[in-house]
Amino acid sequence: MVFLLFIIILIQVSFTYCYAEFCNVPTFSLKHLNNSTLNKIIIITRHGDRNSIFANVNQTKCNEGECVIGELTDIGKKQMNNLGIAINQLLKEYGISNITFESIRAQSTQCNRTINSAKALIEGLLNQKVNTELIDTTNSQYFAPHYIIDNTTVAERNKRLKILEDTMNDNIKQLIFKFKRLFKGEFKTTNLITSFINVYDYLQVLNCYNIPFPSNEKEQITIDDVISSEMYLSYMAGYLLDSQVSSLSTKYLRDEIISFLDGTSICKETNCSTSSLPIIELISGHDDTLYSLMVSLHQQDIQLPPYSSHIFIEKVQIGIDYFVRASYNSQILRICNNQVKLCPFQEFKDWLK
């Protein structure tokens, strides 16, 4: 009985922590490294808020079971815009104030909310309007595990999905059916993880703002449903994006990071020299983009990333040597084999491969 009580308390504390993490929109608070020169930075982001509920704050009743989740909202755009403004301030601390769009390599998945998130971030960074057509989506399929079509990766992912479905307990099955009834336009049992994330995000936002959960005449979503969703999603993410699958699905992204930091990224112009390469790379992705990369960065206790979460990687010069610093939502990560906060660049390259 005492053990059961301990488990219940542990679950409640865990949810409270995750809930607080989700409700507190990540802010960028990194300070520049003293006595260093910035060489390049890479920003990998999850898109901003995409919950259309804020258009009708007090209307959470489902219309004949149709609770639909929208694209990037004005709140989401503001989140990403603020991130760009904060990064601009960091660049100024490094003595860089002449950033133009030519200084930026902007890539995104082929999804409106990630493209518009990239646009909002860049507009905050440059303090000027930019055209979404300038954001490259050519490599979309490589920037989120759920987009990747590589046969080996898909096979490993499907194998795990099958095991998850076969071992799913009755409580989760009932929750799925409940969500399916209330979210007919959004919840698809054929795409379980995406549907779960969509609904979970939506419910978390309602919870953050003390807005009633969706209901119809027959049933009501409860806080217990939200807790169960969070627990199952955390388990699902850790299982579907384990070290093997994450290693496979982030292979292109890791190569891109190393290539960009190394100054060997391919220029679009024919006669491009290394000195004319961009110094900033932005990759606008999804929650699984960040989650799988955090696994590949050998981090522990990874949480489901809130909206506008970001991994920030800096390459700096100190004396004649180059070093790399990585952070997640402005929390410095311990990287490389020695688990250090500042890693020699060559060691980082070898470690990330």
Short mmCIF file of C-alpha atoms in Angstrom, two decimals, residues 127-250:
data_model
loop_
_atom_site.label_atom_id
_atom_site.label_comp_id
_atom_site.label_asym_id
_atom_site.label_seq_id
_atom_site.Cartn_x
_atom_site.Cartn_y
_atom_site.Cartn_z
CA ASN A 127 14.08 43.07 -37.77
CA GLN A 128 12.65 42.99 -41.28
CA LYS A 129 10.08 41.05 -43.29
CA VAL A 130 11.22 37.98 -45.23
CA ASN A 131 9.59 35.85 -47.91
CA THR A 132 8.81 32.22 -47.06
CA GLU A 133 10.00 31.28 -50.56
CA LEU A 134 13.55 31.93 -49.34
CA ILE A 135 13.25 29.08 -46.82
CA ASP A 136 14.57 25.83 -48.28
CA THR A 137 12.37 22.73 -47.87
CA THR A 138 14.36 20.51 -50.23
CA ASN A 139 15.64 18.31 -47.40
CA SER A 140 12.32 18.14 -45.56
CA GLN A 141 12.27 14.34 -45.38
CA TYR A 142 15.48 14.28 -43.32
CA PHE A 143 14.51 16.74 -40.60
CA ALA A 144 11.91 14.80 -38.61
CA PRO A 145 11.77 11.05 -37.89
CA HIS A 146 8.10 10.84 -38.89
CA TYR A 147 9.05 12.19 -42.36
CA ILE A 148 11.95 9.83 -43.01
CA ILE A 149 11.33 7.25 -45.73
CA ASP A 150 14.63 5.37 -45.54
CA ASN A 151 13.72 1.66 -45.62
CA THR A 152 15.88 0.64 -42.67
CA THR A 153 14.61 3.46 -40.45
CA VAL A 154 10.97 2.85 -41.42
CA ALA A 155 11.33 -0.89 -40.78
CA GLU A 156 12.76 -0.33 -37.29
CA ARG A 157 10.09 2.26 -36.48
CA ASN A 158 7.26 0.02 -37.72
CA LYS A 159 8.61 -2.90 -35.72
CA ARG A 160 8.38 -0.83 -32.56
CA LEU A 161 4.95 0.54 -33.44
CA LYS A 162 3.66 -3.00 -33.87
CA ILE A 163 4.99 -4.00 -30.45
CA LEU A 164 3.44 -0.88 -28.89
CA GLU A 165 0.07 -1.70 -30.42
CA ASP A 166 0.23 -5.35 -29.38
CA THR A 167 1.14 -4.54 -25.78
CA MET A 168 -1.14 -1.54 -25.27
CA ASN A 169 -3.22 -1.87 -22.11
CA ASP A 170 -7.00 -1.49 -22.00
CA ASN A 171 -6.92 1.93 -20.31
CA ILE A 172 -4.90 3.43 -23.15
CA LYS A 173 -7.13 1.74 -25.73
CA GLN A 174 -10.20 3.27 -24.07
CA LEU A 175 -8.49 6.66 -24.03
CA ILE A 176 -7.76 6.34 -27.75
CA PHE A 177 -11.40 5.56 -28.48
CA LYS A 178 -12.49 8.52 -26.35
CA PHE A 179 -10.14 10.88 -28.19
CA LYS A 180 -11.27 9.43 -31.49
CA ARG A 181 -14.90 10.19 -30.63
CA LEU A 182 -14.16 13.77 -29.53
CA PHE A 183 -11.49 14.58 -32.12
CA LYS A 184 -12.87 12.99 -35.27
CA GLY A 185 -11.04 15.39 -37.56
CA GLU A 186 -7.71 15.08 -35.77
CA PHE A 187 -7.26 11.69 -34.10
CA LYS A 188 -6.35 8.86 -36.43
CA THR A 189 -5.61 5.42 -35.01
CA THR A 190 -3.62 4.67 -38.18
CA ASN A 191 -1.12 7.36 -37.14
CA LEU A 192 -1.12 6.91 -33.40
CA ILE A 193 1.89 8.93 -32.28
CA THR A 194 1.08 12.02 -34.39
CA SER A 195 -2.53 11.96 -33.23
CA PHE A 196 -1.53 11.54 -29.60
CA ILE A 197 0.91 14.46 -29.82
CA ASN A 198 -1.65 16.70 -31.53
CA VAL A 199 -4.31 16.04 -28.90
CA TYR A 200 -1.84 16.16 -26.00
CA ASP A 201 -0.49 19.55 -27.12
CA TYR A 202 -4.03 20.86 -27.40
CA LEU A 203 -5.06 19.63 -23.95
CA GLN A 204 -1.88 20.89 -22.33
CA VAL A 205 -2.46 24.40 -23.69
CA LEU A 206 -6.02 24.37 -22.35
CA ASN A 207 -4.68 23.22 -18.99
CA CYS A 208 -2.01 25.95 -18.92
CA TYR A 209 -4.67 28.64 -19.39
CA ASN A 210 -7.32 27.04 -17.16
CA ILE A 211 -9.69 26.62 -20.09
CA PRO A 212 -12.24 23.77 -19.79
CA PHE A 213 -11.37 20.59 -21.63
CA PRO A 214 -13.44 19.63 -24.69
CA SER A 215 -16.67 17.76 -24.12
CA ASN A 216 -19.87 16.80 -25.82
CA GLU A 217 -23.27 15.83 -24.46
CA LYS A 218 -22.07 12.33 -23.54
CA GLU A 219 -18.53 12.66 -22.20
CA GLN A 220 -15.86 15.03 -20.89
CA ILE A 221 -12.07 14.93 -21.13
CA THR A 222 -10.54 15.01 -17.64
CA ILE A 223 -7.17 15.91 -16.12
CA ASP A 224 -6.61 12.17 -15.61
CA ASP A 225 -6.85 11.76 -19.39
CA VAL A 226 -4.14 14.41 -19.81
CA ILE A 227 -1.89 12.71 -17.25
CA SER A 228 -2.39 9.32 -18.92
CA SER A 229 -1.59 10.88 -22.31
CA GLU A 230 1.61 12.45 -21.01
CA MET A 231 2.78 9.20 -19.42
CA TYR A 232 2.04 7.12 -22.49
CA LEU A 233 3.57 9.67 -24.87
CA SER A 234 6.78 9.80 -22.83
CA TYR A 235 6.95 6.02 -22.89
CA MET A 236 6.10 5.91 -26.60
CA ALA A 237 8.70 8.55 -27.54
CA GLY A 238 11.43 6.81 -25.54
CA TYR A 239 10.60 3.50 -27.20
CA LEU A 240 10.04 4.68 -30.78
CA LEU A 241 13.03 7.03 -30.74
CA ASP A 242 15.54 4.90 -28.86
CA SER A 243 19.25 5.20 -29.58
CA GLN A 244 19.09 2.89 -32.62
CA VAL A 245 16.19 4.63 -34.37
CA SER A 246 17.44 8.10 -33.40
CA SER A 247 20.88 7.28 -34.77
CA LEU A 248 19.32 6.21 -38.07
CA SER A 249 16.84 9.08 -38.33
CA THR A 250 19.28 11.86 -37.40
#
